[in-house]
mmCIF file of C-alpha atoms and ligand atoms in Angstrom:
data_model
loop_
_atom_site.group_PDB
_atom_site.id
_atom_site.type_symbol
_atom_site.label_atom_id
_atom_site.label_comp_id
_atom_site.label_asym_id
_atom_site.label_seq_id
_atom_site.Cartn_x
_atom_site.Cartn_y
_atom_site.Cartn_z
ATOM 1 C CA MET A 1381 5.439 24.282 -1.210
ATOM 2 C CA SER A 1382 5.999 23.027 2.317
ATOM 3 C CA GLU A 1383 6.754 25.417 5.201
ATOM 4 C CA ALA A 1384 10.433 24.707 4.640
ATOM 5 C CA GLY A 1385 10.053 25.908 1.011
ATOM 6 C CA ARG A 1386 10.478 22.480 -0.515
ATOM 7 C CA PRO A 1387 8.046 21.280 -3.211
ATOM 8 C CA ARG A 1388 5.547 18.739 -1.938
ATOM 9 C CA VAL A 1389 5.597 15.320 -3.582
ATOM 10 C CA VAL A 1390 3.035 12.589 -2.996
ATOM 11 C CA VAL A 1391 3.887 9.066 -4.142
ATOM 12 C CA LEU A 1392 0.797 6.849 -4.342
ATOM 13 C CA THR A 1393 1.658 3.159 -4.562
ATOM 14 C CA GLY A 1394 -0.110 -0.177 -5.005
ATOM 15 C CA ALA A 1395 0.801 -3.837 -5.128
ATOM 16 C CA GLY A 1396 2.856 -3.394 -8.336
ATOM 17 C CA VAL A 1397 5.620 -1.480 -6.537
ATOM 18 C CA SER A 1398 6.325 -4.579 -4.425
ATOM 19 C CA ALA A 1399 5.960 -7.131 -7.247
ATOM 20 C CA GLU A 1400 9.686 -7.070 -8.070
ATOM 21 C CA SER A 1401 10.392 -7.763 -4.384
ATOM 22 C CA GLY A 1402 8.638 -11.091 -4.914
ATOM 23 C CA LEU A 1403 5.259 -10.127 -3.414
ATOM 24 C CA PRO A 1404 2.580 -10.999 -5.967
ATOM 25 C CA THR A 1405 -0.301 -8.667 -6.758
ATOM 26 C CA PHE A 1406 -3.783 -10.094 -6.288
ATOM 27 C CA ARG A 1407 -4.168 -10.348 -10.044
ATOM 28 C CA ASP A 1408 -1.224 -12.642 -10.673
ATOM 29 C CA ASP A 1409 -2.262 -16.257 -10.673
ATOM 30 C CA ASP A 1410 0.830 -17.780 -9.118
ATOM 31 C CA GLY A 1411 1.655 -18.797 -5.557
ATOM 32 C CA ILE A 1412 -0.845 -18.538 -2.747
ATOM 33 C CA TRP A 1413 -3.612 -17.042 -4.896
ATOM 34 C CA ARG A 1414 -4.245 -20.554 -6.222
ATOM 35 C CA ARG A 1415 -5.157 -21.711 -2.730
ATOM 36 C CA PHE A 1416 -6.833 -18.542 -1.444
ATOM 37 C CA ASP A 1417 -9.175 -16.146 -3.172
ATOM 38 C CA PRO A 1418 -8.366 -12.850 -1.417
ATOM 39 C CA ARG A 1419 -11.946 -11.714 -1.849
ATOM 40 C CA GLN A 1420 -13.153 -14.781 0.069
ATOM 41 C CA VAL A 1421 -10.682 -14.627 2.970
ATOM 42 C CA ALA A 1422 -9.937 -10.895 3.240
ATOM 43 C CA THR A 1423 -13.476 -9.719 3.954
ATOM 44 C CA ALA A 1424 -14.935 -8.611 7.290
ATOM 45 C CA ASP A 1425 -17.455 -11.425 6.988
ATOM 46 C CA ALA A 1426 -14.741 -14.060 6.469
ATOM 47 C CA MET A 1427 -12.856 -12.802 9.527
ATOM 48 C CA ARG A 1428 -15.992 -13.491 11.613
ATOM 49 C CA ARG A 1429 -17.343 -16.682 10.033
ATOM 50 C CA ASN A 1430 -14.245 -18.299 8.616
ATOM 51 C CA ARG A 1431 -11.663 -17.002 11.075
ATOM 52 C CA ALA A 1432 -9.126 -19.856 10.934
ATOM 53 C CA GLN A 1433 -8.811 -19.710 7.156
ATOM 54 C CA ALA A 1434 -8.766 -15.902 7.046
ATOM 55 C CA LEU A 1435 -5.982 -15.820 9.660
ATOM 56 C CA ALA A 1436 -4.065 -18.510 7.761
ATOM 57 C CA PHE A 1437 -4.180 -16.342 4.622
ATOM 58 C CA PHE A 1438 -2.746 -13.331 6.457
ATOM 59 C CA ASP A 1439 -0.169 -15.508 8.284
ATOM 60 C CA GLU A 1440 1.120 -16.675 4.923
ATOM 61 C CA ILE A 1441 1.375 -13.257 3.253
ATOM 62 C CA ARG A 1442 2.892 -11.844 6.481
ATOM 63 C CA ARG A 1443 5.716 -14.379 6.331
ATOM 64 C CA ALA A 1444 6.363 -13.561 2.662
ATOM 65 C CA SER A 1445 6.292 -9.811 3.325
ATOM 66 C CA TRP A 1446 8.737 -10.181 6.237
ATOM 67 C CA ALA A 1447 11.199 -12.110 4.070
ATOM 68 C CA ALA A 1448 11.015 -9.668 1.125
ATOM 69 C CA GLU A 1449 13.512 -6.871 0.499
ATOM 70 C CA PRO A 1450 12.801 -3.387 -0.887
ATOM 71 C CA ASN A 1451 13.549 -3.080 -4.608
ATOM 72 C CA ALA A 1452 14.992 -0.290 -6.761
ATOM 73 C CA ALA A 1453 11.605 1.479 -6.933
ATOM 74 C CA HIS A 1454 11.196 1.656 -3.127
ATOM 75 C CA ARG A 1455 14.779 2.889 -2.801
ATOM 76 C CA ALA A 1456 14.374 5.571 -5.490
ATOM 77 C CA ILE A 1457 11.157 6.821 -3.855
ATOM 78 C CA ALA A 1458 13.060 7.212 -0.554
ATOM 79 C CA GLU A 1459 15.752 9.210 -2.413
ATOM 80 C CA LEU A 1460 13.173 11.876 -3.333
ATOM 81 C CA GLU A 1461 13.467 13.189 0.245
ATOM 82 C CA ARG A 1462 16.851 14.708 -0.682
ATOM 83 C CA ARG A 1463 15.031 17.505 -2.522
ATOM 84 C CA PHE A 1464 11.305 17.265 -1.815
ATOM 85 C CA ASP A 1465 8.872 17.178 1.079
ATOM 86 C CA VAL A 1466 7.579 13.639 0.466
ATOM 87 C CA ASP A 1467 4.530 11.722 1.623
ATOM 88 C CA VAL A 1468 4.116 8.135 0.510
ATOM 89 C CA VAL A 1469 0.469 7.042 0.415
ATOM 90 C CA THR A 1470 0.463 3.288 -0.055
ATOM 91 C CA GLN A 1471 -2.288 0.744 -0.530
ATOM 92 C CA ASN A 1472 0.252 -1.885 0.452
ATOM 93 C CA ILE A 1473 0.284 -3.570 3.812
ATOM 94 C CA ASP A 1474 3.964 -4.529 3.654
ATOM 95 C CA GLU A 1475 6.688 -2.289 5.167
ATOM 96 C CA LEU A 1476 9.015 -2.068 2.178
ATOM 97 C CA HIS A 1477 8.770 1.733 1.849
ATOM 98 C CA GLU A 1478 9.834 2.202 5.484
ATOM 99 C CA ARG A 1479 12.619 -0.347 5.104
ATOM 100 C CA ALA A 1480 13.892 1.496 2.019
ATOM 101 C CA GLY A 1481 14.123 4.694 4.093
ATOM 102 C CA SER A 1482 10.907 6.645 3.395
ATOM 103 C CA SER A 1483 10.095 8.614 6.536
ATOM 104 C CA ARG A 1484 6.391 9.480 6.107
ATOM 105 C CA VAL A 1485 4.273 6.535 4.957
ATOM 106 C CA LEU A 1486 0.488 6.506 5.222
ATOM 107 C CA HIS A 1487 -0.886 2.957 5.017
ATOM 108 C CA LEU A 1488 -4.360 3.379 3.543
ATOM 109 C CA HIS A 1489 -5.200 -0.312 3.838
ATOM 110 C CA GLY A 1490 -3.417 -0.978 7.118
ATOM 111 C CA ARG A 1491 -0.327 -2.849 8.235
ATOM 112 C CA LEU A 1492 0.380 -6.545 7.992
ATOM 113 C CA HIS A 1493 2.938 -6.659 10.808
ATOM 114 C CA TRP A 1494 0.525 -5.273 13.388
ATOM 115 C CA ALA A 1495 -2.579 -6.794 14.924
ATOM 116 C CA ARG A 1496 -5.424 -5.187 16.839
ATOM 117 C CA GLY A 1497 -8.493 -6.096 18.826
ATOM 118 C CA SER A 1498 -11.872 -6.281 17.113
ATOM 119 C CA GLY A 1499 -13.673 -3.837 19.431
ATOM 120 C CA PRO A 1500 -14.363 -0.131 18.871
ATOM 121 C CA GLN A 1501 -11.292 0.984 20.867
ATOM 122 C CA PRO A 1502 -8.763 -1.696 20.065
ATOM 123 C CA ALA A 1503 -5.313 -2.225 21.514
ATOM 124 C CA PHE A 1504 -2.569 -2.626 18.913
ATOM 125 C CA VAL A 1505 0.086 -5.349 19.055
ATOM 126 C CA ARG A 1506 3.295 -5.485 17.053
ATOM 127 C CA ILE A 1507 3.510 -9.040 15.697
ATOM 128 C CA ASP A 1508 6.398 -8.874 13.206
ATOM 129 C CA ASP A 1509 6.127 -12.161 11.271
ATOM 130 C CA ARG A 1510 4.340 -14.380 13.799
ATOM 131 C CA PRO A 1511 0.889 -15.911 13.280
ATOM 132 C CA ILE A 1512 -2.255 -14.821 15.139
ATOM 133 C CA ALA A 1513 -3.833 -17.718 17.082
ATOM 134 C CA PRO A 1514 -7.575 -18.276 16.478
ATOM 135 C CA ASP A 1515 -8.379 -17.719 20.197
ATOM 136 C CA GLU A 1516 -5.902 -14.864 20.755
ATOM 137 C CA ARG A 1517 -7.275 -11.659 22.330
ATOM 138 C CA CYS A 1518 -5.990 -8.108 22.707
ATOM 139 C CA ALA A 1519 -5.404 -6.420 26.089
ATOM 140 C CA HIS A 1520 -9.044 -5.233 26.052
ATOM 141 C CA GLY A 1521 -10.354 -8.773 25.685
ATOM 142 C CA THR A 1522 -11.567 -8.764 22.071
ATOM 143 C CA LEU A 1523 -10.348 -11.203 19.431
ATOM 144 C CA LEU A 1524 -7.092 -10.189 17.780
ATOM 145 C CA ARG A 1525 -7.144 -9.608 14.009
ATOM 146 C CA PRO A 1526 -4.695 -8.262 11.431
ATOM 147 C CA ASP A 1527 -4.543 -4.434 11.453
ATOM 148 C CA VAL A 1528 -5.626 -4.291 7.828
ATOM 149 C CA VAL A 1529 -8.657 -2.834 6.072
ATOM 150 C CA LEU A 1530 -10.695 -5.807 4.896
ATOM 151 C CA PHE A 1531 -12.865 -5.750 1.766
ATOM 152 C CA GLY A 1532 -16.140 -4.069 2.697
ATOM 153 C CA GLU A 1533 -14.650 -2.021 5.560
ATOM 154 C CA ASP A 1534 -14.219 1.748 5.697
ATOM 155 C CA VAL A 1535 -10.866 3.298 4.823
ATOM 156 C CA PRO A 1536 -10.350 5.627 7.806
ATOM 157 C CA LEU A 1537 -7.311 7.450 6.384
ATOM 158 C CA ILE A 1538 -8.889 8.335 3.020
ATOM 159 C CA ASP A 1539 -9.602 12.000 3.893
ATOM 160 C CA GLN A 1540 -6.067 12.527 5.161
ATOM 161 C CA ALA A 1541 -4.716 10.988 1.942
ATOM 162 C CA ALA A 1542 -7.009 13.175 -0.190
ATOM 163 C CA GLY A 1543 -5.726 16.284 1.626
ATOM 164 C CA LEU A 1544 -2.142 15.304 0.820
ATOM 165 C CA MET A 1545 -3.050 14.793 -2.853
ATOM 166 C CA ARG A 1546 -4.753 18.188 -3.035
ATOM 167 C CA ALA A 1547 -1.679 19.939 -1.598
ATOM 168 C CA ALA A 1548 0.841 18.137 -3.820
ATOM 169 C CA ASP A 1549 3.071 20.010 -6.293
ATOM 170 C CA ARG A 1550 4.017 16.730 -7.989
ATOM 171 C CA VAL A 1551 2.432 13.290 -7.908
ATOM 172 C CA LEU A 1552 3.989 9.944 -8.777
ATOM 173 C CA VAL A 1553 1.605 6.965 -8.906
ATOM 174 C CA VAL A 1554 3.226 3.517 -9.043
ATOM 175 C CA GLY A 1555 1.931 -0.033 -9.475
ATOM 176 C CA THR A 1556 -1.772 0.358 -8.980
ATOM 177 C CA SER A 1557 -4.446 -0.660 -11.462
ATOM 178 C CA LEU A 1558 -6.712 2.079 -10.051
ATOM 179 C CA SER A 1559 -9.480 -0.466 -9.641
ATOM 180 C CA VAL A 1560 -9.750 -0.543 -5.832
ATOM 181 C CA TRP A 1561 -11.963 2.204 -4.426
ATOM 182 C CA PRO A 1562 -11.874 4.649 -2.719
ATOM 183 C CA ALA A 1563 -8.083 4.637 -3.194
ATOM 184 C CA ALA A 1564 -8.436 4.906 -6.989
ATOM 185 C CA GLY A 1565 -10.286 8.221 -6.655
ATOM 186 C CA LEU A 1566 -7.227 9.817 -5.050
ATOM 187 C CA VAL A 1567 -5.532 10.403 -8.414
ATOM 188 C CA LEU A 1568 -8.299 12.848 -9.335
ATOM 189 C CA GLN A 1569 -7.618 14.968 -6.236
ATOM 190 C CA ALA A 1570 -4.184 16.124 -7.444
ATOM 191 C CA ARG A 1571 -5.564 19.152 -9.267
ATOM 192 C CA ARG A 1572 -2.865 21.681 -8.429
ATOM 193 C CA ALA A 1573 0.064 19.372 -9.154
ATOM 194 C CA GLN A 1574 2.275 20.568 -12.019
ATOM 195 C CA GLN A 1575 3.551 17.080 -12.749
ATOM 196 C CA ARG A 1576 1.526 13.865 -12.586
ATOM 197 C CA VAL A 1577 3.123 10.603 -13.629
ATOM 198 C CA LEU A 1578 1.701 7.074 -13.499
ATOM 199 C CA VAL A 1579 3.936 3.979 -13.729
ATOM 200 C CA ALA A 1580 2.347 0.527 -14.166
ATOM 201 C CA LEU A 1581 2.356 -2.434 -16.516
ATOM 202 C CA ASP A 1582 -1.324 -1.852 -17.164
ATOM 203 C CA VAL A 1583 -4.242 0.195 -15.850
ATOM 204 C CA ASP A 1584 -8.004 -0.185 -16.227
ATOM 205 C CA ASP A 1585 -8.536 3.454 -17.264
ATOM 206 C CA GLU A 1586 -5.819 6.033 -17.806
ATOM 207 C CA PRO A 1587 -6.639 8.926 -15.471
ATOM 208 C CA PRO A 1588 -6.879 12.335 -17.172
ATOM 209 C CA GLY A 1589 -3.880 14.640 -16.839
ATOM 210 C CA TYR A 1590 -1.349 11.877 -16.092
ATOM 211 C CA ASP A 1591 1.718 10.990 -18.108
ATOM 212 C CA PHE A 1592 1.401 7.166 -18.295
ATOM 213 C CA ARG A 1593 4.807 5.438 -18.337
ATOM 214 C CA ARG A 1594 4.198 1.764 -19.003
ATOM 215 C CA GLY A 1595 6.928 -0.429 -17.532
ATOM 216 C CA ARG A 1596 8.408 -2.164 -14.528
ATOM 217 C CA ALA A 1597 8.579 -0.010 -11.428
ATOM 218 C CA GLY A 1598 12.153 -1.089 -10.656
ATOM 219 C CA GLU A 1599 13.300 0.282 -14.020
ATOM 220 C CA VAL A 1600 11.057 3.286 -14.659
ATOM 221 C CA VAL A 1601 10.803 4.824 -11.169
ATOM 222 C CA PRO A 1602 14.587 5.306 -10.734
ATOM 223 C CA GLN A 1603 14.651 7.106 -14.133
ATOM 224 C CA ILE A 1604 11.866 9.486 -13.105
ATOM 225 C CA VAL A 1605 13.441 10.130 -9.709
ATOM 226 C CA ALA A 1606 16.806 10.880 -11.344
ATOM 227 C CA GLN A 1607 15.052 13.433 -13.599
ATOM 228 C CA TRP A 1608 13.194 15.037 -10.687
ATOM 229 C CA LEU A 1609 16.336 15.257 -8.547
ATOM 230 C CA GLY A 1610 18.038 16.925 -11.518
HETATM 231 P P1 NAD B 2160 -3.619 -3.529 -8.176
HETATM 232 O O1 NAD B 2160 -4.367 -4.240 -9.231
HETATM 233 O O2 NAD B 2160 -3.977 -2.174 -7.849
HETATM 234 O O3 NAD B 2160 -2.026 -3.661 -8.546
HETATM 235 C C1 NAD B 2160 -1.540 -4.190 -9.701
HETATM 236 C C2 NAD B 2160 -0.989 -3.067 -10.593
HETATM 237 O O4 NAD B 2160 0.413 -3.078 -10.537
HETATM 238 C C3 NAD B 2160 -1.404 -3.205 -12.049
HETATM 239 O O5 NAD B 2160 -1.661 -1.936 -12.589
HETATM 240 C C4 NAD B 2160 -0.148 -3.792 -12.695
HETATM 241 O O6 NAD B 2160 -0.019 -3.378 -14.036
HETATM 242 C C5 NAD B 2160 0.915 -3.159 -11.863
HETATM 243 N N1 NAD B 2160 2.165 -3.909 -11.794
HETATM 244 C C6 NAD B 2160 2.364 -5.226 -11.581
HETATM 245 N N2 NAD B 2160 3.683 -5.503 -11.565
HETATM 246 C C7 NAD B 2160 4.332 -4.325 -11.770
HETATM 247 C C8 NAD B 2160 5.701 -3.933 -11.867
HETATM 248 N N3 NAD B 2160 6.695 -4.819 -11.730
HETATM 249 N N4 NAD B 2160 5.980 -2.633 -12.081
HETATM 250 C C9 NAD B 2160 4.999 -1.711 -12.231
HETATM 251 N N5 NAD B 2160 3.686 -2.011 -12.138
HETATM 252 C C10 NAD B 2160 3.366 -3.309 -11.922
HETATM 253 O O7 NAD B 2160 -3.641 -4.226 -6.817
HETATM 254 P P2 NAD B 2160 -4.137 -5.681 -6.521
HETATM 255 O O8 NAD B 2160 -2.976 -6.556 -6.736
HETATM 256 O O9 NAD B 2160 -5.425 -5.941 -7.207
HETATM 257 O O10 NAD B 2160 -4.450 -5.525 -4.991
HETATM 258 C C11 NAD B 2160 -5.555 -4.843 -4.487
HETATM 259 C C12 NAD B 2160 -5.264 -4.429 -3.065
HETATM 260 O O11 NAD B 2160 -4.433 -5.372 -2.375
HETATM 261 C C13 NAD B 2160 -4.498 -3.142 -2.998
HETATM 262 O O12 NAD B 2160 -4.816 -2.524 -1.784
HETATM 263 C C14 NAD B 2160 -3.093 -3.648 -2.968
HETATM 264 O O13 NAD B 2160 -2.157 -2.694 -2.640
HETATM 265 C C15 NAD B 2160 -3.222 -4.788 -1.987
HETATM 266 N N6 NAD B 2160 -2.077 -5.709 -2.087
HETATM 267 C C16 NAD B 2160 -0.966 -5.376 -1.380
HETATM 268 C C17 NAD B 2160 0.178 -6.138 -1.489
HETATM 269 C C18 NAD B 2160 1.381 -5.713 -0.674
HETATM 270 O O14 NAD B 2160 1.214 -5.140 0.403
HETATM 271 N N7 NAD B 2160 2.593 -5.967 -1.178
HETATM 272 C C19 NAD B 2160 0.199 -7.259 -2.325
HETATM 273 C C20 NAD B 2160 -0.986 -7.613 -3.021
HETATM 274 C C21 NAD B 2160 -2.114 -6.815 -2.897
#
């Protein structure tokens, strides 16, 4: 329970929650994934050695994310705040949870609509949907880069997310294949939760103790939320 006496809910989301908003997961083989392999352009090494192409990849997904609208799953998750103390922990770099009305959103893998310098104490810049120029620098003089966690980089918010999972009374996991670590390990932290539900089209391994509801997030999540709101 939270200090206000409301049950604590953590909603852990991945790319699948935004798929019905028109933002493809990395596993789908349509759209920009034919021209870019995310694992080639979204690595720390690519950002240093292959900067123009890495920036072009993020410019393109930033434009798509800006144009997308929250779907029924994002909206239902925001509705949970009527009864519960809710934290959304998302692997997504889009802002669709915030735009649907969720008030506490922890972006484990960063934020697409922000940029930051590459130094140890970077300045942050709100960029909305605009591109980052290859020679653009932050106020501290280091090269600007997307404020996202690239493959091979640390996930600085992982301990904070694990603490939220450990304190949760209920957990709803949506649209993640549970194949990206360390985020995937978070599901195992929810030991005291009385209810644990996982919604996805498919997962690599079903985590123990979860009720797996196979289906589209936009259909299944509103049903679960309606049940939980009673
Ligand atoms: P992933 O494999 O974890 O996500 C795909 C999962 O979503 C699968 O389990 C799939 O079954 C499920 N899924 C797909 N469509 C769904 C739907 N309509 N309803 C319910 N579930 C659905 O993630 P990934 O695509 O391999 O990406 C890896 C990393 O990249 C993660 O950090 C991810 O969040 C990030 N990413 C973010 C965005 C975004 O910000 N919108 C988009 C692509 C990738």
